[in-house]
Amino acid sequence: MGKSDLSVLPRMDTLLASPALADSGLPRSAQKAGANQVLDQLRRALRAGETMVPPLTVLARQARRAAEELARPGLRRVVNATGVALHTNLGRAPLSPRAVRAVVQAAEGYSNLEYDLSAGRRGSRTGRVEELLRELTGAEGAFAVNNNAAAVLLMLSALTPGMGVAISRGELVEIGGSFRVPDVMARSGARLVEVGATNKTRLSDYEAVLESGEAQALLKVHPSNFKVVGFTQSVEVEELSALAGRYQVPLLCDLGSGALGPGPWPQDYPTVARWAAAADVVCFSGDKLLGGPQAGILVGRGEAVRRLKTDPLARALRLDKLSLAALEATLLDWRDGVPVPARAMLEAKPQDLRQRAEELAALLSPFCPCETVETAGEAGGGTLPGEELPSWAVALDPAEELEAYLRGWTTPILGRIHKGKLLLDVRTLLPGETDIIRDALAAWKGEQP
Ligand SMILES: *Cc1c(COP(=O)(O)O)cnc(C)c1O
């Protein structure tokens, strides 16, 4: 095989000077990296025996696309048309306007993050959030850390180190991303004492290990991402509370997804206030049903919460100022009865969703075959398992091709393929996003032969 002829490769300078790149307005470093990528690819192709070299204008366009990709941030806004409001892969809860403003304010300048303005000296970082949490849950004490996994770790490390902690076999859950309750317990220094069976645990099961001295604390975990149906039994938090009181041992609870009050979830869905009234400490996520930023929230008895705050781990797990700003604003929304976006999405009525789907179908029908269909969605984020959320979507054709095209759009649009159609569920669309979808499909139509 003869040596490949690399002399046909355009020069870097020539490629960079072509209008598609030179006039792109992209940073020079991205232009160069894009041109490099295209030349590298071509060089490899020539070495592999390829003899055709595309015209310079085509190479320049390829280089520009590569440069655009390189200039773009890795973490990008996407349109969530999956219908899953708390989609863990898509960042769970979108923040409310109030929370967004709070984040911008905290980010743009300095803040009184740990400064008491009235006293003129160092102040508490989470003070205001603690006050709001106490007001909203009725708990004596409150604290917030980086996420709920951190909250569970802190709770067990600070309050039950070296102790036997009794937990129902039906609650030894894996939350996802390899967060398993038994592993976290092991890391915290607590000793797992399993009680009951997978489907049934009785109060007497807990009582037996307290009586024998095997366990010195109780842990209840809300199995938030699955549902056990059929021949089942578990012990309510109030019964555990009475038992913990009798044996003078702490009762700790991981509620997973904390609902601060009634909402678009089942009547018997445990609220934070209910569990907090019974337990020493309850922890839950900031970005599940609360609809705020990633955070782990802990509420409970004053003395227990004081021990959490002063534990050395608290500093390592602390909440950053941007999340803190967003969390405070989210709690203010809850206090003022303003539904945060995730809650509004979960609350949306099927007849309204149907109308929105019809409007979207009308907007998109000039560009591709589409029709409205009824769908069954879910809340996501490991919340409300087994609860179907009847919703409405626009079904597009051709599914595979449009799925890839929309996913590659400037603002990627993510739907799901179901029965050979690409479904765009309107439940999770935010204001202005239907225009993004229309523009993308208009561009797709323009590219069709
Ligand atoms: C989601 C969840 C967690 C983890 O919460 P993050 O905020 O994602 O860290 C822990 N426990 C339960 C029961 C959960 O549902």
Tab-separated table of C-alpha atoms and ligand atoms in Angstrom:
chain	number	residue	atom	x	y	z
A	1	MET	CA	0.000	0.000	0.000
A	2	GLY	CA	1.469	3.371	-1.020
A	3	LYS	CA	1.892	6.270	1.302
A	4	SER	CA	-1.318	8.291	1.505
A	5	ASP	CA	-1.177	11.724	-0.055
A	6	LEU	CA	-1.719	14.192	2.785
A	7	SER	CA	-0.720	17.155	0.628
A	8	VAL	CA	-4.336	17.425	-0.517
A	9	LEU	CA	-5.324	18.476	3.025
A	10	PRO	CA	-6.217	22.151	3.164
A	11	ARG	CA	-3.928	24.294	5.324
A	12	MET	CA	-5.143	25.260	8.767
A	13	ASP	CA	-4.855	28.974	7.890
A	14	THR	CA	-6.941	28.536	4.766
A	15	LEU	CA	-9.667	26.777	6.707
A	16	LEU	CA	-9.649	29.407	9.457
A	17	ALA	CA	-9.903	32.198	6.881
A	18	SER	CA	-13.039	30.782	5.264
A	19	PRO	CA	-16.145	32.888	6.039
A	20	ALA	CA	-18.091	30.093	7.769
A	21	LEU	CA	-15.475	30.094	10.506
A	22	ALA	CA	-13.957	33.584	10.344
A	23	ASP	CA	-17.346	35.320	10.511
A	24	SER	CA	-18.848	32.923	13.064
A	25	GLY	CA	-18.270	35.202	16.044
A	26	LEU	CA	-17.100	32.154	17.982
A	27	PRO	CA	-14.025	32.417	20.227
A	28	ARG	CA	-10.801	32.013	18.260
A	29	SER	CA	-9.791	29.037	20.431
A	30	ALA	CA	-13.031	27.211	19.555
A	31	GLN	CA	-12.574	28.002	15.826
A	32	LYS	CA	-9.088	26.499	15.921
A	33	ALA	CA	-10.185	23.458	17.876
A	34	GLY	CA	-13.084	22.914	15.461
A	35	ALA	CA	-10.786	23.219	12.413
A	36	ASN	CA	-8.327	20.851	14.040
A	37	GLN	CA	-11.034	18.278	14.632
A	38	VAL	CA	-12.107	18.359	10.987
A	39	LEU	CA	-8.526	18.191	9.674
A	40	ASP	CA	-7.682	15.318	12.008
A	41	GLN	CA	-10.702	13.393	10.827
A	42	LEU	CA	-9.793	14.004	7.190
A	43	ARG	CA	-6.182	12.981	7.790
A	44	ARG	CA	-7.331	9.706	9.317
A	45	ALA	CA	-9.676	9.098	6.385
A	46	LEU	CA	-6.885	9.731	3.864
A	47	ARG	CA	-4.561	7.382	5.689
A	48	ALA	CA	-7.291	4.764	5.624
A	49	GLY	CA	-7.382	4.970	1.858
A	50	GLU	CA	-9.978	7.651	1.267
A	51	THR	CA	-9.129	9.765	-1.773
A	52	MET	CA	-11.967	12.268	-1.955
A	53	VAL	CA	-11.471	15.596	-0.187
A	54	PRO	CA	-14.686	17.594	0.290
A	55	PRO	CA	-14.670	21.213	-0.968
A	56	LEU	CA	-13.304	23.843	1.415
A	57	THR	CA	-16.752	25.371	2.028
A	58	VAL	CA	-18.054	22.004	3.242
A	59	LEU	CA	-15.057	21.475	5.518
A	60	ALA	CA	-15.465	24.999	6.881
A	61	ARG	CA	-19.116	24.334	7.702
A	62	GLN	CA	-18.165	21.102	9.474
A	63	ALA	CA	-15.472	22.963	11.392
A	64	ARG	CA	-17.953	25.620	12.398
A	65	ARG	CA	-20.394	23.045	13.729
A	66	ALA	CA	-17.570	21.426	15.690
A	67	ALA	CA	-16.499	24.866	16.982
A	68	GLU	CA	-20.067	25.682	18.044
A	69	GLU	CA	-20.237	22.419	19.943
A	70	LEU	CA	-16.924	23.138	21.675
A	71	ALA	CA	-17.911	26.709	22.579
A	72	ARG	CA	-21.132	25.555	24.189
A	73	PRO	CA	-21.272	24.808	27.910
A	74	GLY	CA	-21.479	21.131	28.790
A	75	LEU	CA	-24.393	21.711	31.150
A	76	ARG	CA	-27.190	23.113	29.045
A	77	ARG	CA	-30.811	24.046	29.197
A	78	VAL	CA	-33.051	21.397	27.661
A	79	VAL	CA	-36.780	21.225	27.000
A	80	ASN	CA	-38.311	18.472	29.099
A	81	ALA	CA	-41.145	16.999	27.048
A	82	THR	CA	-41.028	13.653	28.840
A	83	GLY	CA	-43.915	14.506	31.149
A	84	VAL	CA	-41.797	13.477	34.160
A	85	ALA	CA	-41.791	16.589	36.353
A	86	LEU	CA	-39.012	15.500	38.731
A	87	HIS	CA	-36.716	13.849	36.183
A	88	THR	CA	-33.476	13.082	38.017
A	89	ASN	CA	-31.450	13.002	34.769
A	90	LEU	CA	-32.829	16.402	33.793
A	91	GLY	CA	-32.085	18.178	37.063
A	92	ARG	CA	-35.294	17.365	38.978
A	93	ALA	CA	-37.207	20.528	39.901
A	94	PRO	CA	-37.112	23.728	37.834
A	95	LEU	CA	-36.878	26.680	40.233
A	96	SER	CA	-39.641	29.242	40.730
A	97	PRO	CA	-39.142	32.811	39.458
A	98	ARG	CA	-38.600	33.955	43.053
A	99	ALA	CA	-35.935	31.306	43.593
A	100	VAL	CA	-34.217	32.190	40.322
A	101	ARG	CA	-34.072	35.873	41.315
A	102	ALA	CA	-32.636	34.918	44.702
A	103	VAL	CA	-29.932	32.795	43.080
A	104	VAL	CA	-28.946	35.594	40.683
A	105	GLN	CA	-28.740	38.085	43.550
A	106	ALA	CA	-26.620	35.798	45.657
A	107	ALA	CA	-24.375	34.979	42.704
A	108	GLU	CA	-23.833	38.475	41.358
A	109	GLY	CA	-22.494	40.142	44.425
A	110	TYR	CA	-21.619	39.666	48.060
A	111	SER	CA	-24.268	38.662	50.556
A	112	ASN	CA	-24.815	38.450	54.294
A	113	LEU	CA	-24.365	34.682	54.022
A	114	GLU	CA	-22.746	34.408	57.448
A	115	TYR	CA	-23.119	37.957	58.682
A	116	ASP	CA	-25.722	39.316	61.076
A	117	LEU	CA	-26.562	42.746	59.682
A	118	SER	CA	-28.400	44.007	62.775
A	119	ALA	CA	-25.695	42.948	65.210
A	120	GLY	CA	-22.786	43.780	62.915
A	121	ARG	CA	-21.016	40.501	63.475
A	122	ARG	CA	-20.765	36.961	62.255
A	123	GLY	CA	-24.169	35.300	61.850
A	124	SER	CA	-25.755	31.963	61.081
A	125	ARG	CA	-25.580	30.636	57.532
A	126	THR	CA	-28.862	28.774	57.541
A	127	GLY	CA	-30.729	30.892	60.131
A	128	ARG	CA	-33.502	32.218	57.910
A	129	VAL	CA	-34.094	28.861	56.251
A	130	GLU	CA	-34.287	27.230	59.668
A	131	GLU	CA	-36.913	29.749	60.799
A	132	LEU	CA	-39.037	29.111	57.717
A	133	LEU	CA	-38.735	25.341	58.086
A	134	ARG	CA	-39.794	25.547	61.721
A	135	GLU	CA	-42.769	27.676	60.746
A	136	LEU	CA	-43.794	25.365	57.894
A	137	THR	CA	-43.336	22.043	59.698
A	138	GLY	CA	-43.961	22.885	63.329
A	139	ALA	CA	-40.608	21.326	64.264
A	140	GLU	CA	-38.469	22.759	67.068
A	141	GLY	CA	-35.246	22.680	65.090
A	142	ALA	CA	-34.225	22.658	61.443
A	143	PHE	CA	-31.060	22.466	59.368
A	144	ALA	CA	-30.138	22.028	55.711
A	145	VAL	CA	-27.230	20.293	53.981
A	146	ASN	CA	-26.122	19.465	50.456
A	147	ASN	CA	-28.663	16.766	49.592
A	148	ASN	CA	-30.784	14.155	51.295
A	149	ALA	CA	-28.121	11.452	51.010
A	150	ALA	CA	-25.873	13.787	53.019
A	151	ALA	CA	-28.693	14.414	55.483
A	152	VAL	CA	-29.100	10.671	56.134
A	153	LEU	CA	-25.359	10.281	56.609
A	154	LEU	CA	-25.192	13.236	58.998
A	155	MET	CA	-28.247	12.130	60.977
A	156	LEU	CA	-26.866	8.644	61.592
A	157	SER	CA	-23.255	9.741	62.130
A	158	ALA	CA	-24.157	12.415	64.640
A	159	LEU	CA	-26.953	10.687	66.534
A	160	THR	CA	-26.351	6.922	66.414
A	161	PRO	CA	-22.575	6.301	66.097
A	162	GLY	CA	-21.745	2.741	67.086
A	163	MET	CA	-25.342	2.026	67.963
A	164	GLY	CA	-27.547	-0.765	66.688
A	165	VAL	CA	-30.221	0.842	64.543
A	166	ALA	CA	-33.369	-1.147	63.872
A	167	ILE	CA	-34.904	-0.882	60.434
A	168	SER	CA	-37.605	-2.881	58.680
A	169	ARG	CA	-36.423	-5.281	55.959
A	170	GLY	CA	-39.061	-3.677	53.746
A	171	GLU	CA	-37.270	-0.326	54.031
A	172	LEU	CA	-33.701	-1.304	53.110
A	173	VAL	CA	-34.060	0.566	49.860
A	174	GLU	CA	-31.744	1.589	47.066
A	175	ILE	CA	-32.504	5.106	45.943
A	176	GLY	CA	-30.466	5.085	42.754
A	177	GLY	CA	-26.922	6.037	41.888
A	178	SER	CA	-25.810	3.266	44.314
A	179	PHE	CA	-27.223	5.030	47.362
A	180	ARG	CA	-28.360	2.098	49.480
A	181	VAL	CA	-29.613	2.579	52.989
A	182	PRO	CA	-27.499	-0.307	54.450
A	183	ASP	CA	-24.296	1.083	52.881
A	184	VAL	CA	-24.890	4.566	54.192
A	185	MET	CA	-25.605	3.140	57.637
A	186	ALA	CA	-22.332	1.231	57.548
A	187	ARG	CA	-20.409	4.360	56.544
A	188	SER	CA	-22.035	6.370	59.327
A	189	GLY	CA	-20.779	3.966	61.974
A	190	ALA	CA	-24.265	2.782	62.873
A	191	ARG	CA	-24.919	-0.950	63.017
A	192	LEU	CA	-27.803	-2.260	60.967
A	193	VAL	CA	-30.329	-4.354	62.854
A	194	GLU	CA	-32.840	-5.747	60.363
A	195	VAL	CA	-36.306	-6.487	61.637
A	196	GLY	CA	-39.410	-8.065	60.118
A	197	ALA	CA	-39.749	-9.432	56.603
A	198	THR	CA	-39.688	-7.755	53.197
A	199	ASN	CA	-43.458	-7.495	53.010
A	200	LYS	CA	-44.445	-7.430	56.684
A	201	THR	CA	-42.981	-5.802	59.741
A	202	ARG	CA	-44.839	-5.501	63.048
A	203	LEU	CA	-44.313	-3.290	66.056
A	204	SER	CA	-43.342	-6.386	68.037
A	205	ASP	CA	-40.400	-6.956	65.642
A	206	TYR	CA	-38.927	-3.601	66.623
A	207	GLU	CA	-39.774	-4.143	70.256
A	208	ALA	CA	-37.911	-7.459	70.346
A	209	VAL	CA	-34.551	-5.943	69.328
A	210	LEU	CA	-34.947	-3.021	71.736
A	211	GLU	CA	-35.850	-5.418	74.534
A	212	SER	CA	-32.882	-7.698	73.802
A	213	GLY	CA	-30.535	-4.698	73.693
A	214	GLU	CA	-29.500	-5.421	70.079
A	215	ALA	CA	-30.756	-2.012	68.945
A	216	GLN	CA	-30.569	1.383	70.639
A	217	ALA	CA	-32.277	3.448	67.957
A	218	LEU	CA	-35.040	3.195	65.335
A	219	LEU	CA	-34.861	4.236	61.709
A	220	LYS	CA	-37.842	4.554	59.397
A	221	VAL	CA	-37.311	5.054	55.675
A	222	HIS	CA	-40.129	5.999	53.363
A	223	PRO	CA	-39.879	3.544	50.439
A	224	SER	CA	-40.351	6.408	48.066
A	225	ASN	CA	-39.482	4.833	44.748
A	226	PHE	CA	-41.373	1.556	44.837
A	227	LYS	CA	-44.582	0.133	46.163
A	228	VAL	CA	-45.154	-3.171	47.882
A	229	VAL	CA	-48.647	-4.416	47.217
A	230	GLY	CA	-50.600	-7.430	48.410
A	231	PHE	CA	-49.938	-9.144	51.711
A	232	THR	CA	-48.144	-6.269	53.429
A	233	GLN	CA	-47.853	-4.580	56.768
A	234	SER	CA	-45.641	-1.808	58.069
A	235	VAL	CA	-45.566	0.192	61.263
A	236	GLU	CA	-46.803	3.773	61.252
A	237	VAL	CA	-44.470	6.466	62.474
A	238	GLU	CA	-46.759	7.308	65.429
A	239	GLU	CA	-46.578	3.733	66.735
A	240	LEU	CA	-42.803	3.762	66.410
A	241	SER	CA	-42.739	7.072	68.228
A	242	ALA	CA	-44.600	5.624	71.191
A	243	LEU	CA	-42.237	2.639	71.243
A	244	ALA	CA	-39.148	4.870	71.042
A	245	GLY	CA	-40.542	6.898	73.932
A	246	ARG	CA	-41.057	3.797	76.065
A	247	TYR	CA	-37.492	2.599	75.518
A	248	GLN	CA	-36.006	6.118	75.555
A	249	VAL	CA	-34.283	5.636	72.182
A	250	PRO	CA	-34.134	8.039	69.220
A	251	LEU	CA	-36.456	7.624	66.231
A	252	LEU	CA	-34.893	8.877	62.986
A	253	CYS	CA	-36.745	9.106	59.677
A	254	ASP	CA	-35.742	9.417	56.050
A	255	LEU	CA	-38.858	10.667	54.351
A	256	GLY	CA	-37.142	10.897	50.949
A	257	SER	CA	-39.508	13.278	49.302
A	258	GLY	CA	-40.969	15.765	51.728
A	259	ALA	CA	-44.385	17.195	51.030
A	260	LEU	CA	-44.896	20.309	53.136
A	261	GLY	CA	-48.643	20.124	52.890
A	262	PRO	CA	-51.529	18.830	50.872
A	263	GLY	CA	-50.901	18.805	47.149
A	264	PRO	CA	-51.362	16.734	44.056
A	265	TRP	CA	-50.369	13.574	45.866
A	266	PRO	CA	-52.449	10.930	47.624
A	267	GLN	CA	-54.275	11.979	50.789
A	268	ASP	CA	-52.302	9.513	52.902
A	269	TYR	CA	-48.920	10.667	51.561
A	270	PRO	CA	-46.958	11.484	54.724
A	271	THR	CA	-46.330	15.165	55.273
A	272	VAL	CA	-43.145	16.418	56.920
A	273	ALA	CA	-45.182	17.915	59.760
A	274	ARG	CA	-46.779	14.558	60.561
A	275	TRP	CA	-43.498	12.687	60.689
A	276	ALA	CA	-41.715	15.534	62.463
A	277	ALA	CA	-44.307	15.477	65.235
A	278	ALA	CA	-43.456	11.824	65.890
A	279	ALA	CA	-39.711	11.557	65.283
A	280	ASP	CA	-36.522	12.984	66.752
A	281	VAL	CA	-35.284	13.928	63.281
A	282	VAL	CA	-36.840	13.680	59.811
A	283	CYS	CA	-34.838	14.328	56.651
A	284	PHE	CA	-35.995	14.846	53.056
A	285	SER	CA	-34.887	16.202	49.684
A	286	GLY	CA	-35.118	19.832	48.599
A	287	ASP	CA	-35.657	19.008	44.934
A	288	LYS	CA	-38.371	16.389	45.001
A	289	LEU	CA	-41.946	17.285	45.979
A	290	LEU	CA	-40.694	20.478	47.644
A	291	GLY	CA	-39.728	21.666	44.149
A	292	GLY	CA	-36.617	23.589	45.178
A	293	PRO	CA	-32.857	23.243	44.714
A	294	GLN	CA	-30.808	20.162	45.516
A	295	ALA	CA	-30.656	20.114	49.309
A	296	GLY	CA	-31.103	17.810	52.254
A	297	ILE	CA	-33.432	19.177	54.885
A	298	LEU	CA	-33.470	18.022	58.492
A	299	VAL	CA	-36.182	18.935	60.985
A	300	GLY	CA	-36.830	17.666	64.465
A	301	ARG	CA	-36.385	18.122	68.171
A	302	GLY	CA	-34.230	21.060	69.242
A	303	GLU	CA	-31.535	19.114	71.034
A	304	ALA	CA	-31.138	16.508	68.276
A	305	VAL	CA	-30.867	19.180	65.589
A	306	ARG	CA	-28.272	21.094	67.662
A	307	ARG	CA	-26.126	17.955	67.673
A	308	LEU	CA	-26.424	17.694	63.887
A	309	LYS	CA	-25.313	21.277	63.419
A	310	THR	CA	-22.245	20.937	65.598
A	311	ASP	CA	-21.097	17.611	64.152
A	312	PRO	CA	-17.804	17.927	62.213
A	313	LEU	CA	-19.482	16.367	59.166
A	314	ALA	CA	-21.930	19.277	58.981
A	315	ARG	CA	-19.225	21.516	57.560
A	316	ALA	CA	-18.238	18.968	54.917
A	317	LEU	CA	-21.850	18.501	53.861
A	318	ARG	CA	-22.908	22.129	54.001
A	319	LEU	CA	-25.191	23.787	51.509
A	320	ASP	CA	-23.629	26.323	49.114
A	321	LYS	CA	-24.893	29.905	49.022
A	322	LEU	CA	-26.707	29.589	45.671
A	323	SER	CA	-28.715	26.580	46.807
A	324	LEU	CA	-29.358	28.277	50.116
A	325	ALA	CA	-30.753	31.341	48.320
A	326	ALA	CA	-32.972	29.123	46.162
A	327	LEU	CA	-34.138	27.082	49.144
A	328	GLU	CA	-35.138	30.148	51.150
A	329	ALA	CA	-37.116	31.531	48.193
A	330	THR	CA	-38.803	28.154	47.607
A	331	LEU	CA	-39.849	27.996	51.245
A	332	LEU	CA	-41.218	31.542	50.974
A	333	ASP	CA	-43.301	30.400	47.986
A	334	TRP	CA	-44.713	27.550	50.092
A	335	ARG	CA	-45.395	29.889	53.000
A	336	ASP	CA	-47.191	32.344	50.707
A	337	GLY	CA	-49.209	29.647	48.942
A	338	VAL	CA	-47.516	30.226	45.578
A	339	PRO	CA	-47.303	26.851	43.770
A	340	VAL	CA	-43.697	26.210	42.694
A	341	PRO	CA	-43.288	24.977	39.076
A	342	ALA	CA	-42.912	21.274	39.905
A	343	ARG	CA	-46.035	21.393	42.022
A	344	ALA	CA	-48.007	23.265	39.350
A	345	MET	CA	-46.957	20.618	36.817
A	346	LEU	CA	-48.031	17.760	39.069
A	347	GLU	CA	-51.290	19.571	39.766
A	348	ALA	CA	-52.205	20.277	36.122
A	349	LYS	CA	-55.661	18.978	35.215
A	350	PRO	CA	-56.055	16.498	32.333
A	351	GLN	CA	-58.598	18.689	30.530
A	352	ASP	CA	-56.189	21.649	30.593
A	353	LEU	CA	-53.335	19.431	29.432
A	354	ARG	CA	-55.522	18.175	26.601
A	355	GLN	CA	-56.190	21.715	25.452
A	356	ARG	CA	-52.493	22.575	25.597
A	357	ALA	CA	-51.680	19.453	23.574
A	358	GLU	CA	-54.254	20.446	20.957
A	359	GLU	CA	-52.749	23.935	20.722
A	360	LEU	CA	-49.268	22.462	20.343
A	361	ALA	CA	-50.458	20.012	17.674
A	362	ALA	CA	-51.980	22.905	15.721
A	363	LEU	CA	-48.684	24.802	15.988
A	364	LEU	CA	-46.641	21.827	14.765
A	365	SER	CA	-48.941	20.299	12.153
A	366	PRO	CA	-47.546	22.393	9.242
A	367	PHE	CA	-44.179	20.678	9.750
A	368	CYS	CA	-44.873	16.994	10.342
A	369	PRO	CA	-47.732	14.550	10.870
A	370	CYS	CA	-48.948	14.927	14.440
A	371	GLU	CA	-51.909	14.095	16.627
A	372	THR	CA	-52.820	14.431	20.295
A	373	VAL	CA	-52.786	11.327	22.491
A	374	GLU	CA	-53.605	10.575	26.098
A	375	THR	CA	-50.615	9.331	28.112
A	376	ALA	CA	-49.883	7.977	31.578
A	377	GLY	CA	-47.032	9.905	33.175
A	378	GLU	CA	-45.299	9.723	36.515
A	379	ALA	CA	-43.931	12.263	38.968
A	380	GLY	CA	-40.344	10.984	38.781
A	381	GLY	CA	-37.385	11.485	41.094
A	382	GLY	CA	-38.419	8.419	43.038
A	383	THR	CA	-41.586	10.073	44.289
A	384	LEU	CA	-45.178	8.867	44.245
A	385	PRO	CA	-44.490	5.329	42.997
A	386	GLY	CA	-47.432	3.586	41.414
A	387	GLU	CA	-49.317	6.856	40.995
A	388	GLU	CA	-50.263	7.310	37.366
A	389	LEU	CA	-50.588	10.878	36.199
A	390	PRO	CA	-52.986	10.993	33.254
A	391	SER	CA	-51.559	13.462	30.778
A	392	TRP	CA	-51.670	14.549	27.134
A	393	ALA	CA	-48.993	14.587	24.481
A	394	VAL	CA	-48.476	15.405	20.848
A	395	ALA	CA	-47.405	12.287	18.910
A	396	LEU	CA	-45.015	12.973	16.018
A	397	ASP	CA	-43.853	10.979	13.031
A	398	PRO	CA	-41.234	9.797	11.985
A	399	ALA	CA	-40.349	9.012	15.597
A	400	GLU	CA	-36.709	7.863	15.506
A	401	GLU	CA	-35.579	10.554	13.118
A	402	LEU	CA	-37.357	13.372	14.947
A	403	GLU	CA	-36.185	12.134	18.329
A	404	ALA	CA	-32.542	12.417	17.227
A	405	TYR	CA	-33.105	15.742	15.448
A	406	LEU	CA	-34.852	17.392	18.386
A	407	ARG	CA	-32.294	16.006	20.843
A	408	GLY	CA	-29.576	17.663	18.736
A	409	TRP	CA	-31.390	21.012	18.514
A	410	THR	CA	-29.750	24.204	19.869
A	411	THR	CA	-31.915	23.843	22.944
A	412	PRO	CA	-32.250	20.051	23.011
A	413	ILE	CA	-35.858	18.839	23.160
A	414	LEU	CA	-36.383	15.521	24.921
A	415	GLY	CA	-39.516	13.450	24.457
A	416	ARG	CA	-40.024	9.704	24.484
A	417	ILE	CA	-40.786	7.131	21.839
A	418	HIS	CA	-43.904	5.076	22.443
A	419	LYS	CA	-45.487	2.670	19.973
A	420	GLY	CA	-43.563	4.083	17.024
A	421	LYS	CA	-44.397	7.728	17.732
A	422	LEU	CA	-42.366	10.479	19.348
A	423	LEU	CA	-44.430	11.765	22.252
A	424	LEU	CA	-44.014	15.331	23.484
A	425	ASP	CA	-45.879	15.499	26.797
A	426	VAL	CA	-47.155	18.996	27.523
A	427	ARG	CA	-47.264	18.588	31.316
A	428	THR	CA	-43.606	19.480	31.772
A	429	LEU	CA	-43.324	22.253	29.169
A	430	LEU	CA	-42.444	25.635	30.632
A	431	PRO	CA	-43.596	29.018	29.230
A	432	GLY	CA	-41.972	29.785	25.879
A	433	GLU	CA	-40.907	26.242	25.188
A	434	THR	CA	-43.587	25.528	22.581
A	435	ASP	CA	-41.910	28.200	20.411
A	436	ILE	CA	-38.594	26.375	20.730
A	437	ILE	CA	-40.271	23.159	19.552
A	438	ARG	CA	-41.974	24.941	16.651
A	439	ASP	CA	-38.669	26.528	15.501
A	440	ALA	CA	-36.895	23.177	15.654
A	441	LEU	CA	-39.574	21.404	13.621
A	442	ALA	CA	-39.752	24.248	11.102
A	443	ALA	CA	-35.990	23.879	10.602
A	444	TRP	CA	-36.358	20.103	10.255
A	445	LYS	CA	-39.068	20.549	7.616
A	446	GLY	CA	-36.820	23.031	5.777
A	447	GLU	CA	-34.092	20.394	5.554
A	448	GLN	CA	-36.351	17.720	4.066
A	449	PRO	CA	-35.842	17.018	0.350
B	1	LIG	C1	-34.315	10.468	47.062
B	1	LIG	C2	-34.070	9.825	48.338
B	1	LIG	C3	-32.819	9.953	48.977
B	1	LIG	C4	-31.693	10.723	48.361
B	1	LIG	O1	-32.006	12.085	48.260
B	1	LIG	P1	-31.081	13.072	47.404
B	1	LIG	O2	-31.613	14.418	47.727
B	1	LIG	O3	-31.253	12.669	45.983
B	1	LIG	O4	-29.682	12.889	47.874
B	1	LIG	C5	-32.651	9.328	50.183
B	1	LIG	N1	-33.651	8.608	50.757
B	1	LIG	C6	-34.862	8.468	50.181
B	1	LIG	C7	-35.915	7.652	50.859
B	1	LIG	C8	-35.118	9.078	48.943
B	1	LIG	O5	-36.311	8.937	48.373
